[in-house]
Short mmCIF file of C-alpha atoms in Angstrom, two decimals:
data_model
loop_
_atom_site.label_atom_id
_atom_site.label_comp_id
_atom_site.label_asym_id
_atom_site.label_seq_id
_atom_site.Cartn_x
_atom_site.Cartn_y
_atom_site.Cartn_z
CA MET A 1 67.96 44.18 6.79
CA ARG A 2 70.36 47.16 6.42
CA MET A 3 72.06 49.08 9.02
CA THR A 4 70.46 52.26 8.68
CA ASP A 5 67.44 50.76 8.79
CA THR A 6 67.98 49.11 11.69
CA VAL A 7 69.02 52.72 13.58
CA LEU A 8 67.00 55.28 11.86
CA LYS A 9 63.22 54.46 12.30
CA PRO A 10 59.91 56.51 10.15
CA MET A 11 59.41 59.18 12.51
CA HIS A 12 55.49 60.33 12.59
CA PRO A 13 54.66 63.71 11.27
CA GLU A 14 53.61 65.17 14.60
CA GLY A 15 57.43 65.26 15.85
CA TRP A 16 59.15 67.15 12.58
CA ARG A 17 58.03 70.06 14.18
CA PHE A 18 59.34 69.69 17.90
CA VAL A 19 62.77 68.22 15.85
CA GLY A 20 62.71 72.00 14.51
CA ILE A 21 62.40 73.55 17.50
CA PHE A 22 65.14 71.17 19.63
CA ALA A 23 67.15 71.82 16.16
CA VAL A 24 67.09 75.59 16.33
CA ILE A 25 67.62 76.13 19.89
CA THR A 26 70.85 73.62 19.36
CA ALA A 27 71.98 75.79 16.68
CA LEU A 28 71.33 78.94 19.11
CA LEU A 29 73.18 76.86 21.76
CA PHE A 30 76.82 76.08 19.72
CA TRP A 31 76.72 80.11 18.92
CA LEU A 32 76.96 80.17 22.65
CA TRP A 33 78.90 78.17 24.03
CA GLU A 34 80.43 74.54 21.68
CA PRO A 35 80.02 72.22 25.04
CA LEU A 36 75.77 73.07 25.21
CA GLY A 37 75.65 72.58 21.60
CA TRP A 38 76.27 69.50 21.50
CA ILE A 39 73.88 68.48 24.68
CA GLY A 40 71.66 70.31 22.35
CA VAL A 41 72.56 67.83 19.69
CA VAL A 42 71.93 64.88 21.94
CA LEU A 43 68.34 65.99 22.71
CA THR A 44 67.36 66.40 19.33
CA ILE A 45 68.52 63.27 18.44
CA TRP A 46 66.39 62.11 21.47
CA CYS A 47 63.09 64.61 20.34
CA TYR A 48 63.45 62.62 16.82
CA TYR A 49 63.67 58.39 18.24
CA PHE A 50 60.76 59.82 21.06
CA PHE A 51 58.53 60.62 17.93
CA ARG A 52 59.74 57.64 16.23
CA ASP A 53 56.56 55.70 14.31
CA PRO A 54 58.63 51.70 12.99
CA VAL A 55 56.93 49.27 11.00
CA ARG A 56 55.60 46.59 13.24
CA GLN A 57 54.16 43.08 12.11
CA VAL A 58 50.39 42.49 13.18
CA PRO A 59 49.44 38.98 13.78
CA GLU A 60 46.24 37.95 12.34
CA GLY A 61 43.90 36.02 13.96
CA GLU A 62 40.36 35.91 15.12
CA GLY A 63 40.03 37.52 18.42
CA LEU A 64 43.85 38.20 19.43
CA VAL A 65 44.01 41.40 21.83
CA ILE A 66 47.23 43.02 20.39
CA SER A 67 48.95 45.61 22.45
CA PRO A 68 47.85 49.46 21.89
CA ALA A 69 51.71 50.90 23.61
CA ASP A 70 54.92 49.62 23.44
CA GLY A 71 55.98 49.38 27.27
CA MET A 72 55.75 47.04 30.56
CA ILE A 73 53.27 45.76 31.83
CA SER A 74 52.98 47.49 35.32
CA GLN A 75 49.67 46.25 36.84
CA ILE A 76 46.58 43.60 36.01
CA THR A 77 43.82 44.23 37.85
CA THR A 78 39.61 43.51 38.45
CA VAL A 79 38.14 47.33 37.98
CA LEU A 80 34.63 49.00 37.46
CA PRO A 81 35.00 50.18 33.16
CA PRO A 82 35.40 54.40 32.64
CA PRO A 83 32.52 55.65 33.93
CA GLU A 84 32.36 58.15 31.28
CA LEU A 85 32.43 55.67 28.16
CA GLY A 86 28.37 54.52 30.20
CA MET A 87 29.20 50.97 29.83
CA ALA A 88 27.64 48.31 31.84
CA ALA A 89 28.54 48.51 35.84
CA GLU A 90 30.70 44.90 35.61
CA PRO A 91 34.01 44.05 36.43
CA MET A 92 36.60 44.06 33.63
CA THR A 93 40.28 42.73 33.69
CA ARG A 94 42.71 45.88 33.26
CA ILE A 95 45.79 45.53 31.72
CA SER A 96 48.31 48.46 31.98
CA VAL A 97 51.58 49.08 30.16
CA PHE A 98 53.15 51.64 30.91
CA MET A 99 55.81 53.91 29.02
CA SER A 100 58.39 55.99 29.73
CA VAL A 101 60.13 58.59 28.07
CA PHE A 102 62.23 55.97 26.31
CA ASN A 103 59.38 53.70 24.74
CA VAL A 104 57.11 54.37 21.09
CA HIS A 105 54.79 56.39 21.58
CA VAL A 106 52.00 55.99 18.38
CA ASN A 107 49.93 53.96 19.79
CA ARG A 108 47.33 51.07 17.80
CA SER A 109 44.22 49.11 18.10
CA PRO A 110 44.43 46.37 20.01
CA VAL A 111 41.25 44.96 18.02
CA SER A 112 39.42 45.31 14.95
CA GLY A 113 35.71 46.79 15.37
CA VAL A 114 34.19 50.01 14.92
CA LEU A 115 34.79 53.32 17.27
CA LYS A 116 31.41 53.76 18.94
CA LYS A 117 32.39 56.33 22.10
CA MET A 118 35.82 58.56 22.68
CA ALA A 119 35.80 60.60 25.67
CA TYR A 120 38.56 63.13 26.19
CA THR A 121 38.51 64.23 30.04
CA LYS A 122 41.36 67.42 31.48
CA GLY A 123 43.12 65.89 34.68
CA LYS A 124 45.62 65.89 36.36
CA PHE A 125 49.75 64.67 35.78
CA VAL A 126 50.42 62.82 38.36
CA ASN A 127 53.00 59.43 38.06
CA ALA A 128 51.10 57.15 34.68
CA SER A 129 52.37 54.35 36.70
CA LEU A 130 50.42 54.76 40.03
CA ASP A 131 46.91 53.48 40.04
CA LYS A 132 45.04 56.79 40.77
CA ALA A 133 45.87 58.03 37.04
CA SER A 134 43.72 55.58 36.02
CA GLU A 135 40.70 58.32 37.51
CA HIS A 136 42.46 61.94 38.10
CA ASN A 137 44.89 62.22 35.02
CA GLU A 138 44.03 63.44 31.76
CA ARG A 139 42.98 60.53 29.71
CA ASN A 140 41.06 60.14 26.37
CA ALA A 141 38.94 56.67 26.31
CA LEU A 142 37.83 54.92 22.98
CA LEU A 143 34.97 52.33 23.48
CA ILE A 144 35.55 49.87 20.50
CA GLU A 145 32.35 47.08 19.37
CA LEU A 146 33.70 43.78 18.37
CA PRO A 147 31.93 42.04 15.02
CA ASP A 148 30.41 40.08 17.97
CA GLY A 149 28.69 42.75 19.68
CA ARG A 150 31.26 42.79 22.13
CA GLU A 151 33.60 45.57 23.58
CA ILE A 152 36.77 46.63 24.42
CA ALA A 153 37.81 49.59 26.09
CA CYS A 154 41.06 51.05 25.18
CA VAL A 155 42.00 54.18 27.49
CA GLN A 156 45.12 57.39 26.95
CA ILE A 157 46.21 58.60 30.40
CA ALA A 158 49.12 61.30 30.13
CA GLY A 159 51.53 61.01 32.67
CA LEU A 160 54.48 62.70 34.78
CA VAL A 161 55.99 64.74 31.49
CA ALA A 162 52.54 64.16 29.30
CA ARG A 163 50.96 67.25 28.21
CA ARG A 164 48.73 66.19 25.29
CA ILE A 165 46.59 63.27 23.61
CA LEU A 166 46.27 63.65 20.04
CA PRO A 167 43.40 61.03 18.46
CA PHE A 168 44.49 59.98 15.04
CA VAL A 169 40.46 58.82 14.83
CA LYS A 170 36.45 59.86 15.45
CA GLU A 171 33.62 58.06 16.32
CA GLY A 172 32.05 55.85 13.69
CA ASP A 173 35.13 54.47 12.73
CA THR A 174 36.64 51.32 11.63
CA LEU A 175 39.34 50.18 13.09
CA TYR A 176 41.51 46.57 12.33
CA ALA A 177 44.42 45.46 14.35
CA GLY A 178 47.29 47.52 14.21
CA ARG A 179 45.97 50.52 13.08
CA ARG A 180 47.23 53.63 14.50
CA PHE A 181 44.85 55.69 16.44
CA GLY A 182 46.13 58.26 18.67
CA LEU A 183 50.18 59.62 19.79
CA ILE A 184 50.59 60.36 23.73
CA ARG A 185 53.51 63.34 23.69
CA PHE A 186 56.44 62.63 26.48
CA GLY A 187 55.85 59.72 28.82
CA SER A 188 52.46 58.03 29.63
CA ARG A 189 50.30 54.58 29.93
CA VAL A 190 47.86 53.17 28.31
CA ASP A 191 44.99 50.51 29.52
CA VAL A 192 42.76 47.96 27.32
CA TYR A 193 39.40 46.71 29.33
CA LEU A 194 38.59 43.12 27.97
CA PRO A 195 35.83 41.72 27.72
CA PRO A 196 33.82 39.47 30.54
CA GLY A 197 35.31 35.89 30.61
CA VAL A 198 38.56 36.72 28.57
CA ALA A 199 42.20 36.17 30.73
CA PRO A 200 45.09 37.90 29.71
CA LEU A 201 47.99 35.85 28.50
CA VAL A 202 50.40 38.02 29.98
CA ALA A 203 52.18 38.86 32.92
CA GLU A 204 52.86 42.25 35.36
CA GLY A 205 56.65 43.17 34.24
CA GLN A 206 56.63 41.77 30.58
CA THR A 207 57.55 43.92 27.80
CA MET A 208 55.30 45.17 25.44
CA ILE A 209 55.83 45.63 21.83
CA ALA A 210 52.74 47.75 19.85
CA GLY A 211 50.78 46.30 17.52
CA GLU A 212 53.20 43.14 18.00
CA THR A 213 52.34 41.30 21.26
CA VAL A 214 49.40 39.59 21.80
CA MET A 215 47.94 39.80 25.54
CA ALA A 216 44.05 37.94 25.33
CA ASP A 217 42.40 35.65 22.77
CA LEU A 218 39.24 36.18 22.54
CA THR A 219 37.70 32.81 21.70
CA ALA A 220 39.53 31.16 24.33
CA SER A 221 38.16 30.89 27.88
CA LEU A 222 41.59 30.43 29.95
CA LEU A 223 42.86 30.93 33.03
CA PRO A 224 45.50 33.77 33.65
CA ARG A 225 49.01 32.84 32.17
CA PRO A 226 51.30 32.32 34.99
CA ALA A 227 54.90 33.96 34.90
CA ARG A 228 58.35 33.61 36.69
CA ALA A 229 61.40 35.80 36.84
CA GLU A 230 64.71 34.65 35.91
#
C-alpha cells in the first residue's frame, strides 16, 4: 500500500460543499490575520476527514451481522424495538455504537435483506451516548427483513453536534451487507437490534469498523461473548 493511500482517503460527495465552505472561510481568515488562517486550514482538513469514505473489506458468510458504524460500543442491553417500525413487542438485544466527530460517519447495512420500512423521527439533540437518546433524539430507523423472514432493526441517532441524518436508500430497496445506507453529520450513534435468540459476539468498549467487524452470527445460538480489559 502506498503512503498516500494511508493518508488520503476517498471523500463522500456530500462533503465537498462543506469542505468548500471551510476553504472559503479559511481564505478570509488569512486575509484578516494569518494565525487565524492556519486555524482554518486545520478545520478544513478535519472537515475532509469527517466525510471520508474509505473502502472496506466486508466479511462474506451466511448469517453474519456486520457493524453499521465506526466507533465504540457504548452499550449492549435488552429492550423493546423502536415503536415506529411496528415490530412485535418482544425484547431484542440492542448494540449501540457511538461515533465521535473523528470517526467515519458513512453507515453501512449490517446484513443482506429487503428494506421493509424506514421511519424518520424529529427529536432533540442530547448526548448520543446516553440511553435516553434512543427515544428522544432525532433518528432514522430501518427495518430490514432477512431472507429467512426474521427482522433486524438499525437506527441512526443524531447527537449533540449532529443536525441532519441523510439516507441513501428507500423502502423496498434490496440491501447487501456493507452497502452504504446513510450518513449522520458531526457526531452520533447507530443502534442494531438483533433478532430474539441471537447473542452478540462483541463487548461494550470494543472498537467497531463499519462494514468489517462481525457483531453476531444469525446461524449460531451462542451465549454473549465475555471480554476483559487489559
